[in-house]
Amino acid sequence: MVFPARRALLSLIVGAVFLAGPTLASSTAAARTVGTIEAESTPTRERARMNGRVFDTVWNLVRRQYYDPDLHGLDWNAARERYRPQAIAAADDRELYRALSAMLDLLDDDHAGAISPAVARRQDQQRTRRAVMGVSLARQDGDQWRIESVRTGSPAAEAGLQPGWVLQTIDGQSWGVDFDVVEGQALQLDLTDEAGALQRVSVVPRIMDPIPAFSVDASRPGVVVLRVEGFESGLGRWLGQQLAEISPETDVVIDLRGNPGGLLLEADATLSCFLPERQEWATRVSRNGRPMTLAIMPGCGNLTGPVTNDVALLVDGSSRSAAELTPAALQESGRALVVGEHTAGAVLISQDSPLPDGGRLTLSRADYITAGGVRLEKRGVEPDIVVVRTHEERRAGLDPALDAAIAVLALDPEEQRARATGRTPSF
């Protein structure tokens, strides 16, 4: 993929994965999942040959294209000697991508990850009608996965799955890169609830429409809530259409919680809805050390200039990449308040490359620094108003972060600044 000079792509980086839900596993974290059952058979000659091709492609791309040419001081040749035999000996994709992920983990970079052909296919189908379970997972310590949310009306909801439960196994195995679901084919999930008790649940996937990438909620008087699942193609145009239909007095809340990021093009387009053209908002630093200033370019639909509405952005620990750099830019410029939880701190500019078996490698190609000189990688965005949503509140349908954002936007600007100064819970 060739980056346009000022319109580079920021690859999808996923902080929460979905078990055949609204979005499927397309993440570095998904690639790092380790199965509980070891492959016992030896690979065929064809399999071993393909394993070698895939491994060599990954190793060479990192060596030649990673944003830090020194690879953070790693001995990459030693990494090859250690992990290539494991990759070649892999009898299936789970074993192959375990070896690849273990090697990529040495970079300590959330953007560096390889996904298997099955995961790549699910990634490509995330906005299509298909068989789903309807439960999203967020990785916690090690290789455990916690239920982050359950889709209303989904098989998972009907089976009684709850946010906060931890997935142990599916049909006796941990979730892995070769996992898939089939309509009508029951799956047995073993989970532990928050008290540590085992919950054994059978879920039967069925065909459901995808959750739209962008949605609007205008049910509250004086405020419009714009939900953005990812910085996907068309976001700026859609955002411009929504903003053109509301009055300048209407408050705007943009919900980026659980948003994995996406296209840098669409992050710039989003910012153009609120910031003046040509305003500098970030600097990207490529592998050769040469900085490039990013400045706002027109992209907000048919709007002729930025809107003046009061704006708040909702973020959480699964807001990543473009869903961090966008609130950071608006926060630094004083154009919006950020409400919710500290973001993931995964903000390098990355790009996908195809692998010989149909899998994909995501690799950081440039560093990123805000206009205020802050490097967000491993740091993230600290909200102006911190509001943590508990699992109990999720189950009850309560949303204190959204409530706090709506409440603070109802205040006059001076009171808004006063509420945000301490960056502590205010509501």
Tab-separated table of C-alpha atoms in Angstrom:
chain	number	residue	atom	x	y	z
A	1	MET	CA	0.000	0.000	0.000
A	2	VAL	CA	1.419	3.402	-0.936
A	3	PHE	CA	0.744	6.277	1.429
A	4	PRO	CA	-0.346	9.567	-0.179
A	5	ALA	CA	1.979	12.365	0.896
A	6	ARG	CA	-0.480	13.888	3.379
A	7	ARG	CA	-3.161	11.222	3.609
A	8	ALA	CA	-1.413	8.245	5.196
A	9	LEU	CA	-3.478	5.306	6.382
A	10	LEU	CA	-3.572	4.334	10.016
A	11	SER	CA	-4.322	0.626	10.165
A	12	LEU	CA	-7.148	-0.799	12.241
A	13	ILE	CA	-5.800	-1.562	15.673
A	14	VAL	CA	-8.238	-3.430	17.829
A	15	GLY	CA	-8.382	-3.269	21.597
A	16	ALA	CA	-11.544	-5.310	21.979
A	17	VAL	CA	-12.280	-8.309	19.821
A	18	PHE	CA	-15.646	-9.767	18.953
A	19	LEU	CA	-16.569	-13.422	18.916
A	20	ALA	CA	-18.436	-13.392	15.621
A	21	GLY	CA	-20.218	-10.312	16.907
A	22	PRO	CA	-20.533	-6.830	15.425
A	23	THR	CA	-16.838	-6.869	14.578
A	24	LEU	CA	-14.631	-9.939	14.473
A	25	ALA	CA	-11.159	-10.475	15.787
A	26	SER	CA	-8.786	-8.442	13.668
A	27	SER	CA	-6.186	-7.528	16.196
A	28	THR	CA	-2.686	-7.938	17.420
A	29	ALA	CA	-4.168	-9.256	20.631
A	30	ALA	CA	-6.210	-11.827	18.741
A	31	ALA	CA	-3.080	-13.056	17.038
A	32	ARG	CA	-1.436	-13.518	20.427
A	33	THR	CA	-4.078	-15.840	21.840
A	34	VAL	CA	-2.554	-19.147	22.891
A	35	GLY	CA	-4.483	-22.402	22.574
A	36	THR	CA	-4.786	-24.833	25.426
A	37	ILE	CA	-4.246	-27.854	23.210
A	38	GLU	CA	-0.846	-28.320	21.638
A	39	ALA	CA	-0.551	-29.483	18.051
A	40	GLU	CA	0.824	-33.012	18.221
A	41	SER	CA	1.204	-33.913	14.568
A	42	THR	CA	4.076	-32.899	12.341
A	43	PRO	CA	3.448	-30.599	9.378
A	44	THR	CA	3.300	-31.873	5.829
A	45	ARG	CA	6.080	-30.814	3.473
A	46	GLU	CA	3.764	-28.274	1.839
A	47	ARG	CA	2.715	-26.917	5.217
A	48	ALA	CA	6.296	-26.567	6.417
A	49	ARG	CA	7.239	-24.793	3.174
A	50	MET	CA	4.374	-22.301	3.570
A	51	ASN	CA	5.219	-21.808	7.247
A	52	GLY	CA	8.734	-20.836	6.228
A	53	ARG	CA	7.493	-18.395	3.595
A	54	VAL	CA	5.143	-16.719	6.056
A	55	PHE	CA	7.784	-16.471	8.775
A	56	ASP	CA	10.443	-15.095	6.419
A	57	THR	CA	8.014	-12.504	5.066
A	58	VAL	CA	7.206	-11.269	8.583
A	59	TRP	CA	10.838	-11.252	9.702
A	60	ASN	CA	12.042	-9.370	6.623
A	61	LEU	CA	9.257	-6.776	6.713
A	62	VAL	CA	10.099	-5.955	10.315
A	63	ARG	CA	13.802	-5.692	9.533
A	64	ARG	CA	13.296	-3.476	6.484
A	65	GLN	CA	10.241	-1.371	7.287
A	66	TYR	CA	9.731	-1.030	11.057
A	67	TYR	CA	9.615	2.621	12.110
A	68	ASP	CA	12.619	2.192	14.437
A	69	PRO	CA	15.503	0.893	12.275
A	70	ASP	CA	17.317	-0.212	15.450
A	71	LEU	CA	14.287	-2.317	16.504
A	72	HIS	CA	14.582	-0.936	20.062
A	73	GLY	CA	17.998	-2.594	20.344
A	74	LEU	CA	16.724	-6.120	19.643
A	75	ASP	CA	18.984	-8.751	18.127
A	76	TRP	CA	16.630	-9.607	15.254
A	77	ASN	CA	18.913	-12.313	13.889
A	78	ALA	CA	18.767	-14.080	17.254
A	79	ALA	CA	14.986	-13.802	17.178
A	80	ARG	CA	14.984	-15.520	13.803
A	81	GLU	CA	17.147	-18.350	15.063
A	82	ARG	CA	14.847	-18.889	18.027
A	83	TYR	CA	11.419	-18.683	16.416
A	84	ARG	CA	11.855	-19.881	12.827
A	85	PRO	CA	12.182	-23.567	13.782
A	86	GLN	CA	8.993	-23.254	15.869
A	87	ALA	CA	7.159	-21.676	12.941
A	88	ILE	CA	8.277	-24.289	10.426
A	89	ALA	CA	7.284	-27.114	12.795
A	90	ALA	CA	3.754	-25.732	13.217
A	91	ALA	CA	1.089	-28.223	12.158
A	92	ASP	CA	-1.681	-25.602	12.019
A	93	ASP	CA	-2.305	-21.860	12.001
A	94	ARG	CA	-2.694	-21.721	15.764
A	95	GLU	CA	0.859	-22.949	16.256
A	96	LEU	CA	2.294	-20.864	13.412
A	97	TYR	CA	0.769	-17.600	14.574
A	98	ARG	CA	1.718	-18.389	18.171
A	99	ALA	CA	5.366	-18.448	17.105
A	100	LEU	CA	5.006	-15.300	14.984
A	101	SER	CA	3.271	-13.449	17.796
A	102	ALA	CA	5.870	-14.478	20.357
A	103	MET	CA	8.564	-13.012	18.108
A	104	LEU	CA	6.613	-9.814	17.431
A	105	ASP	CA	5.961	-9.407	21.159
A	106	LEU	CA	9.693	-8.730	21.523
A	107	LEU	CA	9.060	-5.314	19.931
A	108	ASP	CA	6.754	-4.332	22.825
A	109	ASP	CA	4.522	-2.615	20.273
A	110	ASP	CA	0.739	-3.040	20.356
A	111	HIS	CA	0.607	-2.304	16.625
A	112	ALA	CA	2.951	-5.111	15.638
A	113	GLY	CA	0.938	-8.271	15.067
A	114	ALA	CA	0.181	-11.003	12.569
A	115	ILE	CA	-3.340	-12.315	11.993
A	116	SER	CA	-4.170	-15.658	10.420
A	117	PRO	CA	-6.146	-16.114	7.184
A	118	ALA	CA	-9.307	-16.959	9.180
A	119	VAL	CA	-9.034	-13.802	11.263
A	120	ALA	CA	-8.275	-11.735	8.151
A	121	ARG	CA	-11.431	-13.064	6.503
A	122	ARG	CA	-13.485	-12.151	9.563
A	123	GLN	CA	-11.927	-8.706	9.583
A	124	ASP	CA	-12.961	-8.202	5.973
A	125	GLN	CA	-16.526	-9.326	6.768
A	126	GLN	CA	-17.049	-7.199	9.860
A	127	ARG	CA	-19.713	-5.010	8.202
A	128	THR	CA	-21.581	-7.848	6.505
A	129	ARG	CA	-24.617	-9.902	7.482
A	130	ARG	CA	-23.341	-13.156	8.964
A	131	ALA	CA	-23.506	-15.711	11.758
A	132	VAL	CA	-22.722	-14.160	15.143
A	133	MET	CA	-22.640	-14.884	18.835
A	134	GLY	CA	-22.780	-11.209	19.753
A	135	VAL	CA	-20.281	-10.904	22.595
A	136	SER	CA	-17.232	-8.631	22.585
A	137	LEU	CA	-14.083	-9.525	24.485
A	138	ALA	CA	-11.284	-7.400	25.891
A	139	ARG	CA	-7.965	-9.000	26.659
A	140	GLN	CA	-6.873	-8.860	30.266
A	141	ASP	CA	-3.784	-10.323	31.967
A	142	GLY	CA	-2.027	-13.028	29.978
A	143	ASP	CA	-4.265	-14.838	27.535
A	144	GLN	CA	-7.536	-14.373	29.353
A	145	TRP	CA	-10.462	-12.576	27.746
A	146	ARG	CA	-13.154	-10.673	29.618
A	147	ILE	CA	-16.616	-9.952	28.235
A	148	GLU	CA	-16.734	-6.244	27.518
A	149	SER	CA	-20.260	-6.034	26.140
A	150	VAL	CA	-23.126	-8.227	24.975
A	151	ARG	CA	-25.133	-7.207	21.937
A	152	THR	CA	-28.832	-6.674	22.627
A	153	GLY	CA	-30.995	-9.333	20.992
A	154	SER	CA	-28.036	-11.573	20.157
A	155	PRO	CA	-27.642	-15.288	20.936
A	156	ALA	CA	-25.158	-14.348	23.666
A	157	ALA	CA	-27.706	-12.061	25.332
A	158	GLU	CA	-30.400	-14.728	25.122
A	159	ALA	CA	-28.023	-17.260	26.698
A	160	GLY	CA	-27.486	-14.944	29.681
A	161	LEU	CA	-23.842	-13.956	29.165
A	162	GLN	CA	-22.863	-10.916	31.246
A	163	PRO	CA	-20.223	-8.162	31.009
A	164	GLY	CA	-17.338	-8.887	33.345
A	165	TRP	CA	-17.351	-12.664	32.941
A	166	VAL	CA	-14.037	-14.188	31.856
A	167	LEU	CA	-13.931	-16.662	28.982
A	168	GLN	CA	-12.059	-19.865	29.787
A	169	THR	CA	-12.774	-22.165	26.840
A	170	ILE	CA	-14.998	-22.644	23.808
A	171	ASP	CA	-15.725	-26.307	23.107
A	172	GLY	CA	-12.806	-27.175	25.363
A	173	GLN	CA	-10.256	-24.842	23.756
A	174	SER	CA	-9.218	-21.276	24.387
A	175	TRP	CA	-10.241	-18.810	21.718
A	176	GLY	CA	-7.641	-18.935	18.940
A	177	VAL	CA	-6.733	-17.660	15.506
A	178	ASP	CA	-8.517	-20.562	13.809
A	179	PHE	CA	-11.792	-20.137	15.689
A	180	ASP	CA	-14.961	-19.584	13.692
A	181	VAL	CA	-18.704	-19.934	14.115
A	182	VAL	CA	-21.367	-21.543	11.963
A	183	GLU	CA	-25.048	-20.666	11.920
A	184	GLY	CA	-27.035	-23.100	14.049
A	185	GLN	CA	-23.975	-24.944	15.359
A	186	ALA	CA	-24.051	-24.765	19.162
A	187	LEU	CA	-20.903	-23.788	21.049
A	188	GLN	CA	-20.241	-24.540	24.688
A	189	LEU	CA	-18.606	-21.669	26.572
A	190	ASP	CA	-16.988	-22.102	29.962
A	191	LEU	CA	-16.690	-18.800	31.790
A	192	THR	CA	-16.071	-17.565	35.320
A	193	ASP	CA	-18.225	-14.830	36.770
A	194	GLU	CA	-16.952	-12.004	38.963
A	195	ALA	CA	-17.265	-14.224	42.034
A	196	GLY	CA	-15.067	-16.856	40.378
A	197	ALA	CA	-17.899	-19.352	39.887
A	198	LEU	CA	-17.953	-21.458	36.733
A	199	GLN	CA	-20.694	-20.614	34.240
A	200	ARG	CA	-21.215	-23.204	31.487
A	201	VAL	CA	-23.365	-21.766	28.708
A	202	SER	CA	-24.442	-23.057	25.295
A	203	VAL	CA	-24.743	-20.415	22.574
A	204	VAL	CA	-26.188	-21.057	19.109
A	205	PRO	CA	-24.909	-18.504	16.542
A	206	ARG	CA	-27.347	-17.085	14.031
A	207	ILE	CA	-27.320	-14.647	11.132
A	208	MET	CA	-27.606	-11.001	12.173
A	209	ASP	CA	-27.156	-7.654	10.488
A	210	PRO	CA	-23.877	-5.895	11.292
A	211	ILE	CA	-23.729	-3.002	13.699
A	212	PRO	CA	-23.262	0.100	11.515
A	213	ALA	CA	-19.883	1.800	11.593
A	214	PHE	CA	-21.527	5.142	12.425
A	215	SER	CA	-24.834	5.867	14.151
A	216	VAL	CA	-26.710	8.846	15.560
A	217	ASP	CA	-28.903	9.225	18.652
A	218	ALA	CA	-30.926	12.438	18.762
A	219	SER	CA	-33.416	11.233	21.386
A	220	ARG	CA	-32.270	13.714	24.037
A	221	PRO	CA	-33.310	17.362	23.764
A	222	GLY	CA	-30.511	19.761	22.929
A	223	VAL	CA	-27.852	17.107	22.322
A	224	VAL	CA	-26.899	14.677	19.585
A	225	VAL	CA	-24.771	11.598	20.282
A	226	LEU	CA	-22.670	10.342	17.378
A	227	ARG	CA	-21.365	6.803	17.837
A	228	VAL	CA	-18.242	5.893	15.831
A	229	GLU	CA	-17.276	2.201	15.833
A	230	GLY	CA	-14.109	2.807	13.789
A	231	PHE	CA	-12.395	5.429	11.662
A	232	GLU	CA	-13.599	3.773	8.481
A	233	SER	CA	-14.026	5.132	4.993
A	234	GLY	CA	-16.768	7.757	4.770
A	235	LEU	CA	-16.624	8.920	8.403
A	236	GLY	CA	-15.819	12.555	7.580
A	237	ARG	CA	-18.572	12.758	4.987
A	238	TRP	CA	-21.113	11.167	7.362
A	239	LEU	CA	-20.065	13.417	10.237
A	240	GLY	CA	-20.456	16.494	8.045
A	241	GLN	CA	-23.977	15.403	7.084
A	242	GLN	CA	-25.004	14.960	10.719
A	243	LEU	CA	-23.545	18.288	11.819
A	244	ALA	CA	-25.178	20.131	8.919
A	245	GLU	CA	-28.612	19.019	10.162
A	246	ILE	CA	-28.343	20.441	13.694
A	247	SER	CA	-28.370	23.985	15.020
A	248	PRO	CA	-25.230	25.641	16.471
A	249	GLU	CA	-26.914	25.485	19.904
A	250	THR	CA	-27.100	21.689	19.853
A	251	ASP	CA	-24.396	20.009	21.944
A	252	VAL	CA	-22.422	17.216	20.272
A	253	VAL	CA	-21.128	14.058	21.972
A	254	ILE	CA	-18.867	11.790	19.912
A	255	ASP	CA	-18.614	8.302	21.381
A	256	LEU	CA	-15.222	6.699	20.656
A	257	ARG	CA	-15.333	4.063	23.388
A	258	GLY	CA	-14.102	0.687	22.184
A	259	ASN	CA	-13.038	2.316	18.914
A	260	PRO	CA	-9.898	0.566	17.594
A	261	GLY	CA	-8.824	3.395	15.290
A	262	GLY	CA	-8.601	3.204	11.533
A	263	LEU	CA	-7.742	5.575	8.725
A	264	LEU	CA	-5.618	8.644	9.393
A	265	LEU	CA	-7.457	10.164	6.437
A	266	GLU	CA	-10.717	9.965	8.399
A	267	ALA	CA	-9.141	11.263	11.605
A	268	ASP	CA	-8.071	14.371	9.684
A	269	ALA	CA	-11.538	14.617	8.134
A	270	THR	CA	-13.118	14.411	11.596
A	271	LEU	CA	-10.861	17.155	12.912
A	272	SER	CA	-11.743	19.360	9.929
A	273	CYS	CA	-15.326	19.423	11.227
A	274	PHE	CA	-14.152	21.298	14.321
A	275	LEU	CA	-10.777	22.924	13.598
A	276	PRO	CA	-9.813	25.487	10.941
A	277	GLU	CA	-8.164	24.445	7.707
A	278	ARG	CA	-4.348	24.263	7.742
A	279	GLN	CA	-4.139	24.218	11.534
A	280	GLU	CA	-1.275	21.928	12.538
A	281	TRP	CA	-2.361	19.056	14.739
A	282	ALA	CA	0.425	16.472	14.782
A	283	THR	CA	3.823	15.414	13.510
A	284	ARG	CA	4.659	11.997	12.096
A	285	VAL	CA	8.261	10.796	12.135
A	286	SER	CA	9.210	8.154	9.587
A	287	ARG	CA	11.881	5.449	9.737
A	288	ASN	CA	14.521	7.835	8.375
A	289	GLY	CA	13.861	10.289	11.210
A	290	ARG	CA	12.371	12.925	8.939
A	291	PRO	CA	9.348	14.710	10.532
A	292	MET	CA	6.217	15.591	8.574
A	293	THR	CA	3.726	18.089	9.955
A	294	LEU	CA	0.065	17.119	9.674
A	295	ALA	CA	-2.317	20.020	9.083
A	296	ILE	CA	-6.089	20.075	8.767
A	297	MET	CA	-7.411	19.516	5.258
A	298	PRO	CA	-11.062	19.817	4.102
A	299	GLY	CA	-12.945	16.542	4.529
A	300	CYS	CA	-16.060	17.164	6.619
A	301	GLY	CA	-18.703	16.484	3.992
A	302	ASN	CA	-20.191	19.585	2.385
A	303	LEU	CA	-19.533	21.863	5.345
A	304	THR	CA	-17.650	24.961	4.274
A	305	GLY	CA	-15.916	25.379	7.616
A	306	PRO	CA	-15.719	24.031	11.166
A	307	VAL	CA	-18.883	24.056	13.284
A	308	THR	CA	-19.135	26.008	16.534
A	309	ASN	CA	-21.170	23.522	18.590
A	310	ASP	CA	-19.919	22.553	22.042
A	311	VAL	CA	-18.289	19.120	21.807
A	312	ALA	CA	-17.382	16.281	24.169
A	313	LEU	CA	-15.697	13.005	23.261
A	314	LEU	CA	-16.194	9.740	25.151
A	315	VAL	CA	-13.162	7.433	25.455
A	316	ASP	CA	-12.108	4.371	27.419
A	317	GLY	CA	-9.249	1.913	27.737
A	318	SER	CA	-10.156	0.326	24.396
A	319	SER	CA	-9.994	3.615	22.474
A	320	ARG	CA	-6.877	3.234	20.351
A	321	SER	CA	-4.866	4.865	17.561
A	322	ALA	CA	-7.057	7.319	15.627
A	323	ALA	CA	-9.524	7.201	18.534
A	324	GLU	CA	-6.732	8.634	20.699
A	325	LEU	CA	-5.038	11.097	18.386
A	326	THR	CA	-8.387	12.706	17.500
A	327	PRO	CA	-9.440	13.514	21.092
A	328	ALA	CA	-5.848	14.521	21.870
A	329	ALA	CA	-5.867	17.083	19.053
A	330	LEU	CA	-9.245	18.498	20.058
A	331	GLN	CA	-8.262	18.523	23.730
A	332	GLU	CA	-4.963	20.319	23.089
A	333	SER	CA	-6.661	22.930	20.920
A	334	GLY	CA	-9.285	23.581	23.587
A	335	ARG	CA	-12.021	22.667	21.129
A	336	ALA	CA	-13.565	19.731	23.020
A	337	LEU	CA	-13.742	18.088	26.417
A	338	VAL	CA	-12.686	14.453	26.784
A	339	VAL	CA	-14.767	12.354	29.182
A	340	GLY	CA	-14.395	8.762	30.351
A	341	GLU	CA	-11.379	6.555	31.006
A	342	HIS	CA	-7.692	6.746	30.122
A	343	THR	CA	-7.075	5.539	26.562
A	344	ALA	CA	-4.921	2.600	25.463
A	345	GLY	CA	-1.724	4.459	24.502
A	346	ALA	CA	-1.395	2.666	21.140
A	347	VAL	CA	-0.815	5.521	18.715
A	348	LEU	CA	1.958	4.608	16.266
A	349	ILE	CA	1.077	4.958	12.581
A	350	SER	CA	0.866	1.493	11.089
A	351	GLN	CA	0.167	-0.286	7.826
A	352	ASP	CA	-0.996	-3.769	6.852
A	353	SER	CA	0.938	-6.108	4.566
A	354	PRO	CA	-0.417	-9.372	3.074
A	355	LEU	CA	1.229	-12.656	3.993
A	356	PRO	CA	1.704	-15.603	1.586
A	357	ASP	CA	-0.968	-17.751	3.275
A	358	GLY	CA	-3.660	-15.049	3.229
A	359	GLY	CA	-2.907	-13.706	6.698
A	360	ARG	CA	-1.821	-10.132	7.399
A	361	LEU	CA	0.961	-8.340	9.225
A	362	THR	CA	0.302	-5.020	10.930
A	363	LEU	CA	3.491	-3.065	11.462
A	364	SER	CA	4.303	0.399	12.790
A	365	ARG	CA	5.817	2.516	10.025
A	366	ALA	CA	6.012	5.949	11.714
A	367	ASP	CA	5.986	7.584	15.132
A	368	TYR	CA	3.400	10.177	16.131
A	369	ILE	CA	3.702	13.344	18.236
A	370	THR	CA	0.873	15.763	19.023
A	371	ALA	CA	1.018	19.443	18.109
A	372	GLY	CA	1.791	20.086	21.785
A	373	GLY	CA	4.879	17.873	21.598
A	374	VAL	CA	3.376	14.868	23.428
A	375	ARG	CA	4.217	11.322	22.354
A	376	LEU	CA	1.027	9.386	23.106
A	377	GLU	CA	2.485	5.903	22.552
A	378	LYS	CA	2.475	4.021	25.890
A	379	ARG	CA	0.976	7.152	27.447
A	380	GLY	CA	-2.520	7.627	26.039
A	381	VAL	CA	-4.987	10.442	26.565
A	382	GLU	CA	-6.057	11.467	30.055
A	383	PRO	CA	-9.712	12.577	30.060
A	384	ASP	CA	-10.634	16.046	31.290
A	385	ILE	CA	-13.380	14.401	33.334
A	386	VAL	CA	-12.684	10.866	34.525
A	387	VAL	CA	-15.713	8.585	34.718
A	388	VAL	CA	-15.287	4.811	35.052
A	389	ARG	CA	-18.229	2.635	34.005
A	390	THR	CA	-18.612	-0.510	36.082
A	391	HIS	CA	-19.882	-3.860	34.863
A	392	GLU	CA	-22.891	-3.463	37.141
A	393	GLU	CA	-23.744	-0.186	35.399
A	394	ARG	CA	-23.382	-1.862	32.006
A	395	ARG	CA	-25.757	-4.632	33.036
A	396	ALA	CA	-28.258	-2.089	34.298
A	397	GLY	CA	-28.053	-0.066	31.092
A	398	LEU	CA	-26.532	2.934	32.905
A	399	ASP	CA	-23.973	5.170	31.207
A	400	PRO	CA	-22.424	7.619	33.693
A	401	ALA	CA	-19.806	8.844	31.216
A	402	LEU	CA	-22.451	9.877	28.704
A	403	ASP	CA	-24.483	11.472	31.498
A	404	ALA	CA	-21.412	13.412	32.647
A	405	ALA	CA	-20.637	14.605	29.115
A	406	ILE	CA	-24.192	15.838	28.568
A	407	ALA	CA	-24.207	17.557	31.960
A	408	VAL	CA	-20.915	19.393	31.462
A	409	LEU	CA	-21.873	20.567	27.973
A	410	ALA	CA	-24.988	22.166	29.462
A	411	LEU	CA	-22.765	24.486	31.520
A	412	ASP	CA	-21.330	27.760	30.302
A	413	PRO	CA	-17.708	27.649	28.997
A	414	GLU	CA	-16.164	28.979	32.199
A	415	GLU	CA	-17.929	26.351	34.305
A	416	GLN	CA	-16.898	23.662	31.817
A	417	ARG	CA	-13.245	24.605	32.229
A	418	ALA	CA	-13.603	24.650	36.014
A	419	ARG	CA	-15.097	21.153	36.032
A	420	ALA	CA	-12.319	19.846	33.812
A	421	THR	CA	-9.353	21.489	35.551
A	422	GLY	CA	-8.720	18.765	38.103
A	423	ARG	CA	-9.411	15.883	35.684
A	424	THR	CA	-11.203	14.072	38.493
A	425	PRO	CA	-14.731	12.673	38.765
A	426	SER	CA	-17.110	15.624	38.812
A	427	PHE	CA	-20.530	13.982	38.530
